[in-house]
Every structure is written in C-alpha cells, then in structure tokens.
Coordinates of C-alpha atoms and ligand atoms in Angstrom, one line a residue:
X1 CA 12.2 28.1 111.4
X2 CA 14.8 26.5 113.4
X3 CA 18.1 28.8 113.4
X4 CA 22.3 27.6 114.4
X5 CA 23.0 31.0 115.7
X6 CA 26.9 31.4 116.1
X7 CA 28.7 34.1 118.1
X8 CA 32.9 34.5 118.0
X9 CA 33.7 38.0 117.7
X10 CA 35.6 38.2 120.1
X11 CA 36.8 36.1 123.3
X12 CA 33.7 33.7 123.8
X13 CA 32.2 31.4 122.0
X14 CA 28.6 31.0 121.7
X15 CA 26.0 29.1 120.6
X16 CA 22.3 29.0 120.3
X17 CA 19.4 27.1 118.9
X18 CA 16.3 29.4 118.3
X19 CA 13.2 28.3 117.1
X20 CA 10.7 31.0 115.7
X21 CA 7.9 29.7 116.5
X22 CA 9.1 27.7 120.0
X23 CA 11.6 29.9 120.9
X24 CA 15.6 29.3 122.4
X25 CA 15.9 25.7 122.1
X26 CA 19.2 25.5 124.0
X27 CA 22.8 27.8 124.4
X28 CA 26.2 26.8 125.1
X29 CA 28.7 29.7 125.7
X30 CA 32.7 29.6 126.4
X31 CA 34.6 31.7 127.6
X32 CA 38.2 32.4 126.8
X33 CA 39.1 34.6 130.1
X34 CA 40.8 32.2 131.9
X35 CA 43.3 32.1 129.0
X36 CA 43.4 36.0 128.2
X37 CA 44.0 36.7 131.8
X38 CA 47.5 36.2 132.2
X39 CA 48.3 39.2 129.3
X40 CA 46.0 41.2 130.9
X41 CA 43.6 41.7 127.9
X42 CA 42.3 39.8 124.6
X43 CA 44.9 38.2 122.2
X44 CA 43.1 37.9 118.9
X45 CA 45.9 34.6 117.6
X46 CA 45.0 32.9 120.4
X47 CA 41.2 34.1 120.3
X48 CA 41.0 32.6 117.1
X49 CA 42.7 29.4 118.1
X50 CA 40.5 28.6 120.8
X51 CA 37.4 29.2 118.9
X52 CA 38.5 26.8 116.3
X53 CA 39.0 24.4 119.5
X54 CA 35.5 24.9 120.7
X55 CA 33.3 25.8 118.1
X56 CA 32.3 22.1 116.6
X57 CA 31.7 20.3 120.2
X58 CA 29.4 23.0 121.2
X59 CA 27.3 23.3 118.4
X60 CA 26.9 19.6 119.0
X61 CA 26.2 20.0 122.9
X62 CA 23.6 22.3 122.2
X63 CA 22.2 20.0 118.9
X64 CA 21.8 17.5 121.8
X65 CA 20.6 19.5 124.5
X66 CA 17.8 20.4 122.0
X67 CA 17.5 17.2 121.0
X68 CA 17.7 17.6 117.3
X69 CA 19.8 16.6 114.4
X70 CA 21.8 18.7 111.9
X71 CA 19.1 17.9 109.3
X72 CA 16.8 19.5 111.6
X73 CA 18.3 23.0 111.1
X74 CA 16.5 25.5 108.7
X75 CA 19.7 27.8 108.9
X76 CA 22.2 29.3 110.3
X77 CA 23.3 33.1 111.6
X78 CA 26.8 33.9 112.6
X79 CA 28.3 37.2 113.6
X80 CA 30.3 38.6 110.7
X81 CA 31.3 42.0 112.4
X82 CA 32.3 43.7 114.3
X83 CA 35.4 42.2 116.2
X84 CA 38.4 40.6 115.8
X85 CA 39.0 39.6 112.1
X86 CA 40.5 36.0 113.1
X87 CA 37.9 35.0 115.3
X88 CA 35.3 36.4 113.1
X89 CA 36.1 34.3 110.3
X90 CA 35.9 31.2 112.4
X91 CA 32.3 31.4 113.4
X92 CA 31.5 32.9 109.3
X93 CA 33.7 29.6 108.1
X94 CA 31.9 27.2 109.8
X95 CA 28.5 29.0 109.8
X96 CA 28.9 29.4 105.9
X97 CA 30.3 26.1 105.0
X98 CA 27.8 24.3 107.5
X99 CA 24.7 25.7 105.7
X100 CA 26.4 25.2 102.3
X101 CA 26.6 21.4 103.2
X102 CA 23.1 21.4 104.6
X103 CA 22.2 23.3 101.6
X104 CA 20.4 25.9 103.5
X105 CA 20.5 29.5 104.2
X106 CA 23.1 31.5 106.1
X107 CA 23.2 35.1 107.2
X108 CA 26.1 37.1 108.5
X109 CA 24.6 39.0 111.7
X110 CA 25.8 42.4 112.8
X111 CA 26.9 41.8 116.2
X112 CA 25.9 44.5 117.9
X113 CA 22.2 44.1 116.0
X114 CA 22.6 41.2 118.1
X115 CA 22.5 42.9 121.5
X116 CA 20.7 45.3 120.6
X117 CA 17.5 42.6 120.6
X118 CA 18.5 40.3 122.8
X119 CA 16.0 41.9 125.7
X120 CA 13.7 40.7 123.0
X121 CA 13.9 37.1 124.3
X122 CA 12.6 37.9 127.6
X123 CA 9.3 37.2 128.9
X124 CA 8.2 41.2 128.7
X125 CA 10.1 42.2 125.0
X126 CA 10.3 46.0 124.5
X127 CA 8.0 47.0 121.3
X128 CA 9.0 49.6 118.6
X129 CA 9.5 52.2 118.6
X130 CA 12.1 53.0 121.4
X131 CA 15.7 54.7 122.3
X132 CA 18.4 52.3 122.6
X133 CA 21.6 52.6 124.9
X134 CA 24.0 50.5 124.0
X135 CA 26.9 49.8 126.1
X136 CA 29.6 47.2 126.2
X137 CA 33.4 46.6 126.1
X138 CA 33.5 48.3 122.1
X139 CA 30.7 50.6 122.2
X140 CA 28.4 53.3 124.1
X141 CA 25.9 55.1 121.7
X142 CA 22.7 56.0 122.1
X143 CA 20.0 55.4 119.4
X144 CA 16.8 55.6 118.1
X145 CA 15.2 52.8 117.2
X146 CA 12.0 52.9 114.8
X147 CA 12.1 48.8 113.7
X148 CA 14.7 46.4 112.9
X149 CA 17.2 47.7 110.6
X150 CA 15.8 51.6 111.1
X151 CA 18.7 52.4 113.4
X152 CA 19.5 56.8 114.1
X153 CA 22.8 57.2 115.7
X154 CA 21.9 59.9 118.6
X155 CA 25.5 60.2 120.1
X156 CA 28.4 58.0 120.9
X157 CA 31.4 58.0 123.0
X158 CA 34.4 60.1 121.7
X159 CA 37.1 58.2 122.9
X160 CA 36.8 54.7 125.6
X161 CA 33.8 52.8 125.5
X162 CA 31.9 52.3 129.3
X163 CA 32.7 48.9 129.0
X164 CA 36.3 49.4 128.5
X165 CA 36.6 51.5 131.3
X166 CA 35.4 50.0 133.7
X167 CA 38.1 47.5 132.5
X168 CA 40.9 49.4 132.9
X169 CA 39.7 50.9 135.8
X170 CA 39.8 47.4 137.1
X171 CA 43.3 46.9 135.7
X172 CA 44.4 50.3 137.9
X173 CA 43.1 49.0 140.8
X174 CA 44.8 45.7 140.5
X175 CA 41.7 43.8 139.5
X176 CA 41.1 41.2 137.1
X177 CA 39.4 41.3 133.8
X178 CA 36.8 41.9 132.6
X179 CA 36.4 44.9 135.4
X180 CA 32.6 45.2 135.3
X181 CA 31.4 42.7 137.3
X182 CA 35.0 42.9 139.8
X183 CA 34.2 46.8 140.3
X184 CA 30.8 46.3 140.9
X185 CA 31.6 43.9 143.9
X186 CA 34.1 45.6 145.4
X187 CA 31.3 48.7 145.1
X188 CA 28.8 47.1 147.5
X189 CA 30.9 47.5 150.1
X190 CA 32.3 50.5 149.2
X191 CA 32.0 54.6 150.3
X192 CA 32.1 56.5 147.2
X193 CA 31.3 59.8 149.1
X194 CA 34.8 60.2 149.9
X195 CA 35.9 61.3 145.9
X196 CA 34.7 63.5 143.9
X197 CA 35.0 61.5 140.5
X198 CA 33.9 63.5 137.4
X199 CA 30.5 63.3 135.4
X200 CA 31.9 63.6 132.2
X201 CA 30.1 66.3 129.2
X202 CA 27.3 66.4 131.2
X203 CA 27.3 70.0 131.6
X204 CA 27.6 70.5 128.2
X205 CA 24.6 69.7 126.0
X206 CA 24.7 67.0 123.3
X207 CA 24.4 63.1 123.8
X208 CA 28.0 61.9 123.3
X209 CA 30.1 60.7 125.6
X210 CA 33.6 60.4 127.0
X211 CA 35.0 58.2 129.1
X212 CA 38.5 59.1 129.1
X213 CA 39.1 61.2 132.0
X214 CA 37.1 59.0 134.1
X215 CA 40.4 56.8 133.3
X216 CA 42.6 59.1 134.4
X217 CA 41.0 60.4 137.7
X218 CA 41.1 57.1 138.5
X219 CA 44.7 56.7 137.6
X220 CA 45.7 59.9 140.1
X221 CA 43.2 58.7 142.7
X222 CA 45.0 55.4 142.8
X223 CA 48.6 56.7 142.8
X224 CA 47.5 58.7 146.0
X225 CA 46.5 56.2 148.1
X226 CA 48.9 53.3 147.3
X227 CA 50.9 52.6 150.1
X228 CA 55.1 52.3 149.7
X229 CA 54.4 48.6 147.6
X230 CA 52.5 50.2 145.6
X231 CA 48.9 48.0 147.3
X232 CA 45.5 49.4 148.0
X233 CA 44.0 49.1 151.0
X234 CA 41.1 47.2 151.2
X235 CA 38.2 49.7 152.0
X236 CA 40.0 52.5 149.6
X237 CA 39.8 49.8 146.7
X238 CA 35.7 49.5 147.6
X239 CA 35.6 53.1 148.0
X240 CA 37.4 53.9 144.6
X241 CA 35.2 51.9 142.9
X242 CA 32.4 52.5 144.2
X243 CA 32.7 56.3 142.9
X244 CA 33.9 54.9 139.7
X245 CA 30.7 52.8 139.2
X246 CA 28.8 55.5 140.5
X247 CA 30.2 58.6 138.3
X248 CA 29.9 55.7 135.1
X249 CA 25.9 55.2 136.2
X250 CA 25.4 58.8 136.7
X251 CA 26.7 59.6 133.3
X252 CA 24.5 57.3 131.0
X253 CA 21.6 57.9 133.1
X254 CA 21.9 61.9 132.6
X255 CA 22.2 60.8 129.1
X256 CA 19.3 58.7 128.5
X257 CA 16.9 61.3 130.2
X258 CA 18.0 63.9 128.1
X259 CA 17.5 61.9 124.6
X260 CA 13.9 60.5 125.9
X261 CA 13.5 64.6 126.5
X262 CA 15.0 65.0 122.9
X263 CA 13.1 62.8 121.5
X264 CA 10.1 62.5 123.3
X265 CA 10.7 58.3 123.8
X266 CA 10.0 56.8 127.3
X267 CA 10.3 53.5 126.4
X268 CA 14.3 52.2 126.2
X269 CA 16.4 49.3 125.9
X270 CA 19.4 48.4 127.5
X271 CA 22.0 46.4 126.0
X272 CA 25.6 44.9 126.3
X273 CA 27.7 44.0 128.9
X274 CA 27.3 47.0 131.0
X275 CA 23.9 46.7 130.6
X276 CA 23.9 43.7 133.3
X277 CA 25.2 46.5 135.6
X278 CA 22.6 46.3 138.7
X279 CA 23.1 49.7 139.7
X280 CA 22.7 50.8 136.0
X281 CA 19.0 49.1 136.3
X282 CA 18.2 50.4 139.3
X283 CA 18.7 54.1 138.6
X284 CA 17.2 53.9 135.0
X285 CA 13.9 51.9 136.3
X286 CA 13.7 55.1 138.9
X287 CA 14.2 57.3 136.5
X288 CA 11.9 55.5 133.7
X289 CA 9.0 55.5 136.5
X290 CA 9.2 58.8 137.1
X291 CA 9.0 59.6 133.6
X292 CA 5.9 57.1 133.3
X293 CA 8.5 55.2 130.9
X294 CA 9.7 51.7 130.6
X295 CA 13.2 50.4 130.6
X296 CA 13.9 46.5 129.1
X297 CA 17.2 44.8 129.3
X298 CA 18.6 41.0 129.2
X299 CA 18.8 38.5 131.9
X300 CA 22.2 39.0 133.0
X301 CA 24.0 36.4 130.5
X302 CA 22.6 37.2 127.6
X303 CA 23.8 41.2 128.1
X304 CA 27.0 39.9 127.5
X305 CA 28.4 37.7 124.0
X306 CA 26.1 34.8 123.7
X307 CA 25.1 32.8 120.3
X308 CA 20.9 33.4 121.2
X309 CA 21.4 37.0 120.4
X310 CA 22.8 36.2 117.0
X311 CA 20.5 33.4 116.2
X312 CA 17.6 35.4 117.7
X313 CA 18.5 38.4 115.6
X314 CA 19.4 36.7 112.1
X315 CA 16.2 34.8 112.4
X316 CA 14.3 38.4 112.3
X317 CA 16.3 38.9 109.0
X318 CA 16.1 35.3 107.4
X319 CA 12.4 35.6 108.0
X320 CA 11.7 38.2 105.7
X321 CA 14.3 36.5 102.6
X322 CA 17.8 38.1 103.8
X323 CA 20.3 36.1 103.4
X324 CA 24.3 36.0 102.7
X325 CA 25.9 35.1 99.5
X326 CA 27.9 32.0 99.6
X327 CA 31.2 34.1 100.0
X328 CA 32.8 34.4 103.4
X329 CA 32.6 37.8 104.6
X330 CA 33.6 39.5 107.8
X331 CA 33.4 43.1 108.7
X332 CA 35.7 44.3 111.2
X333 CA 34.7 47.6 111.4
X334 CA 31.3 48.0 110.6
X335 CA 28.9 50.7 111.6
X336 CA 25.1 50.2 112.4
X337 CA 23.5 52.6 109.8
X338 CA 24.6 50.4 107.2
X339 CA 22.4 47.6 107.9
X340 CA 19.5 47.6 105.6
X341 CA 15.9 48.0 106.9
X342 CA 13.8 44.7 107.4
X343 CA 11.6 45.8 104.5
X344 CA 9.9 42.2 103.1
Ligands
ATP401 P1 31.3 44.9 121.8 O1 30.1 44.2 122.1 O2 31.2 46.4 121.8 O3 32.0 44.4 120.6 P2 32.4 43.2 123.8 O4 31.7 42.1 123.0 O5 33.8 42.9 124.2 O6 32.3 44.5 123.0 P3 30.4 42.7 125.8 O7 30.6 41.3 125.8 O8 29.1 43.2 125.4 O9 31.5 43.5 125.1 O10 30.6 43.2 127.3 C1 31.8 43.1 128.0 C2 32.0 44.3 128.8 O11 30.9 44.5 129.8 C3 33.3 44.3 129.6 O12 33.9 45.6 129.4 C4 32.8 44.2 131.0 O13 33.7 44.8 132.0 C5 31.4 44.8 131.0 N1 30.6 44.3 132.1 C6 30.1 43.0 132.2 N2 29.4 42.9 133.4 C7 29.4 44.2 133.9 C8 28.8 44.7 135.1 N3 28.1 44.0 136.0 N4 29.0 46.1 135.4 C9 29.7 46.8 134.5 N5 30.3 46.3 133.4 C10 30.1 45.0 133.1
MG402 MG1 33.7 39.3 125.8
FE403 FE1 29.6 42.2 122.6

C-alpha cells in the first residue's frame, strides 16, 4: 500500500511517500523558521499561509522523486491534531479532498502517534511492548506502550514542555529559535560546573515533570552576568547553557529510570524534537546498558515534524480498515488516550 503522508501542524511542512511493503519512497520537508524568526516565535496566519504556498509543489517533488504518479497512490494520511487549527486544516483539506478525487482512502493521523513511531523506520525498530518518552516543543510525557493505539499516560509535564524550554531559554540568552539545537552548540564548549541549575521534582516521587523554574533560574542567571548593554559574554553564554542542557538531560533521564523501575520496562523509545538531543542519547544508552535495556530513537530529522512519520503511522491504521469519514476534521487539542486501539 502506497501512502501520501502529510504533515502541517505547525510551522513545517512535510511530506512523505511510504510504501508498506518497500518502505519511505521519498520526503520533502519545509521549514517556515526563516519567516517566524523575526517575531521571535510561530504566527499561526502566517503558518497557515505558507503551508497553503508549499503544500502542492512538494507533494509533487516527492511524487517525482519516487517516481510515481498520483494514480499510483493507495491513500493518503495527514495530521489532523494536535497544533495550530489554520495550519491543520491545510494539510486535512488537501489530504481529504486529494483522496476524495482519487477516490481513495484518507486518514486523519494523531500527530504525536506520529512521533511516537517514527524510530520505527529505522533499520533496528523498537518492538512492543515498551515505555515511551516523548518530548518536543508541545509535549513531555512519559508512556506505556503495549501496541499501536494501547497508549497509558505515566506522567507529564505540569506546566512548559522540554522542548519549549529549551526555547525560551534560548530566547534569554539572546539565541535564535528553535533553542535546542543553538543551546546544544553553544553547550560543547561550554562549563556547566560553574551553576548550580535545578533538577526539577526529582526529589519528589511521581513521573511528572516541570519545567518552569528551569525557565526562571535561567532568567536570574542571565540578569547576573549581563554586562551594562545588557550582552553575554561569550564563554558565560556556553557555560549557561551548558548547565541548562545538562539539568534538562538529568531530569528526563532520572525520570525514565524510575518508570522502567515502575514498570519493570527496559526497552524505551525516544521521540520528538528533543529526542535528537545528543547528550539526551548518550546518557539514556549508558543508563539503558546498565540496566541491560535498549533505547531507540529517530535519525536526527525525522525526531523533528516530518510527513514519513504521519504517512508511516496512518499506514499502521489504514492497514487494518481505519479510515476518516469524508468530513474535514481537525483536532486542536487532542489527547493520546483517545485514539482507538489497532484492533482488526
Ligand atoms: P509538538 O510535537 O509537541 O506538537 P513541535 O511539533 O513544535 O511540538 P517538534 O517539532 O517535535 O515540536 O520539536 C521541536 C522542538 O525540539 C523545539 O522546541 C526545539 O528546540 C527542540 N529541539 C530540536 N532539536 C533539539 C536538540 N538537538 N536539543 C534539544 N532540543 C531540540
Ligand atoms: Mg516545528
Ligand atoms: Fe511535533
């Protein structure tokens, strides 16, 4: 079955061909930073705008780069939540009208079902069952996975998600968006032993999270070291966020081992942005070895939006007969649990 996956939650637009029995054919991603930049976060009108620009000439670079034809599509899988409204009904629009054209089937894919199995489309795919931590600009929860669909909420953050602060981090320390990857950098050469940043509820049992303080620690750290035009000097920015990225790792790490403890898993996935964190993979691989575990993640660009995920993920579901009805439906808000199992 060959599947149009089609990802525009947000600010990117992406694109996939996957072929169930062959594989990703072929993905095609934009992003919208470059034009989100200058108001120093995402704004949905013009989110929506620019997916409307993009979406048609990239389905048809990657129809190309597979070298197939529309008629060659079995169906099609968009992301209908969650995300921005506007730019989720672009991708459901074209995704539903496309298929109803090609009289085929369309599904409306949950989009963080969608990272959630991405690692699956590495060479090495994690099996079920196995604990999930997801984290990415919306979301940090921890879950239990038994199969598709069989999803147990486990804990969650209680206020910022990792992913968003480690962008507004970034936006304290006078670095562009998103912050992840810019804090990272800056970490390498950075001395974190200089601050004491906090590990946040990890004295406390329980697997939720906040994130919050984190934000302002860095926030007083910052104002203390700023010099009279209000700048950073080099080596403090490194060293600031080098503890930032380092109290963040610590954090979710501590986390994870206690739900494998909890729940006596040793097998977990990694997904999301933050997931492409390398110093988030390097600490949970030690930690998974020692506990004779495995960790799986995504190649770097698929941990963030991408179309693969989506058409990788609504191929699992049109498989078994799931499908969407031929109304247009998005879900802004829309949590996990209330996907239905992948019962045939
Ligand atoms: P959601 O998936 O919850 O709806 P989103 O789609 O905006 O949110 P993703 O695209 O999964 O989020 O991930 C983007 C986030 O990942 C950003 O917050 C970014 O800073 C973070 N990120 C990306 N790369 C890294 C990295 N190397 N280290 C830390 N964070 C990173
Ligand atoms: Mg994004
Ligand atoms: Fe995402």
């Amino acid at each position: 079955m060959l599947v149009l996956g089609l990802e525009t939650s947000c600010d990117e637009t992406g694109i996939a061909l996957y072929d169930t029995d062959r594989g990703l054919l072929a993905d095609a991603l934009y992003s919208q930073i470059e034009l989100h930049q200058q108001y120093g976060g995402v704004v949905p009108e013009l989110a929506s705008r620019d997916h409307v620009r993009k979406i048609i000439p990239l389905i048809e670079e990657v129809l190309a780069e597979a070298g197939v034809t529309k008629a060659d599509i079995d169906a099609i899988a968009y992301t209908s939540g969650p995300g921005l409204a506007g730019a989720l009904m672009v991708g459901a629009c074209v995704g539903r009208s496309l298929a109803l054209a090609l009289d085929i089937p369309a599904i409306g894919v949950h989009h963080m079902e969608g990272h959630l199995l991405a690692p699956m489309l590495e060479q090495t795919p994690p099996a079920f069952p196995f604990l999930a931590l997801l984290v990415s600009g919306g979301h940090t929860q921890l879950i239990k996975v038994e199969a598709i669909g069989e999803y147990e909420l486990l804990g969650e953050s209680l206020d910022d998600a990792a992913g968003e602060a480690f962008d507004k981090a970034a936006k304290m320390m006078g670095l562009a968006y998103p912050g992840g990857p810019n804090i990272a950098k800056l970490a390498l050469d950075g001395n974190g032993d200089r601050f004491k940043f906090p590990r946040p509820m990890t004295t406390k049992p329980g697997l939720d999270f906040s994130f919050s303080g984190l934000k302002t620690f860095t926030l007083n750290t910052v104002a203390k070291h700023v010099d009279d035009n209000g700048e950073l000097e080099p080596q403090i920015k490194c060293d600031i966020a080098d503890a930032f990225e380092l109290a963040v790792v610590d954090t979710l790490v501590l986390k994870c081992k206690r739900a494998m403890k909890q729940t006596g898993m040793n097998q977990l996935v990694i997904a999301g942005g933050v997931s492409a964190n390398s110093r988030l993979r390097e600490k949970l691989e030690q930690t998974l070895t020692s506990m004779k575990g495995n960790v799986f993640y995504a190649r770097p660009e698929f941990c963030t939006d991408n179309g693969a995920m989506i058409a990788y993920a609504g191929a699992q579901r049109l498989l078994v007969g799931q499908h969407a009805s031929l109304a247009v439906v998005v879900k802004p808000r829309w949590p996990l649990q209330q996907l239905p199992a992948l019962s045939r």
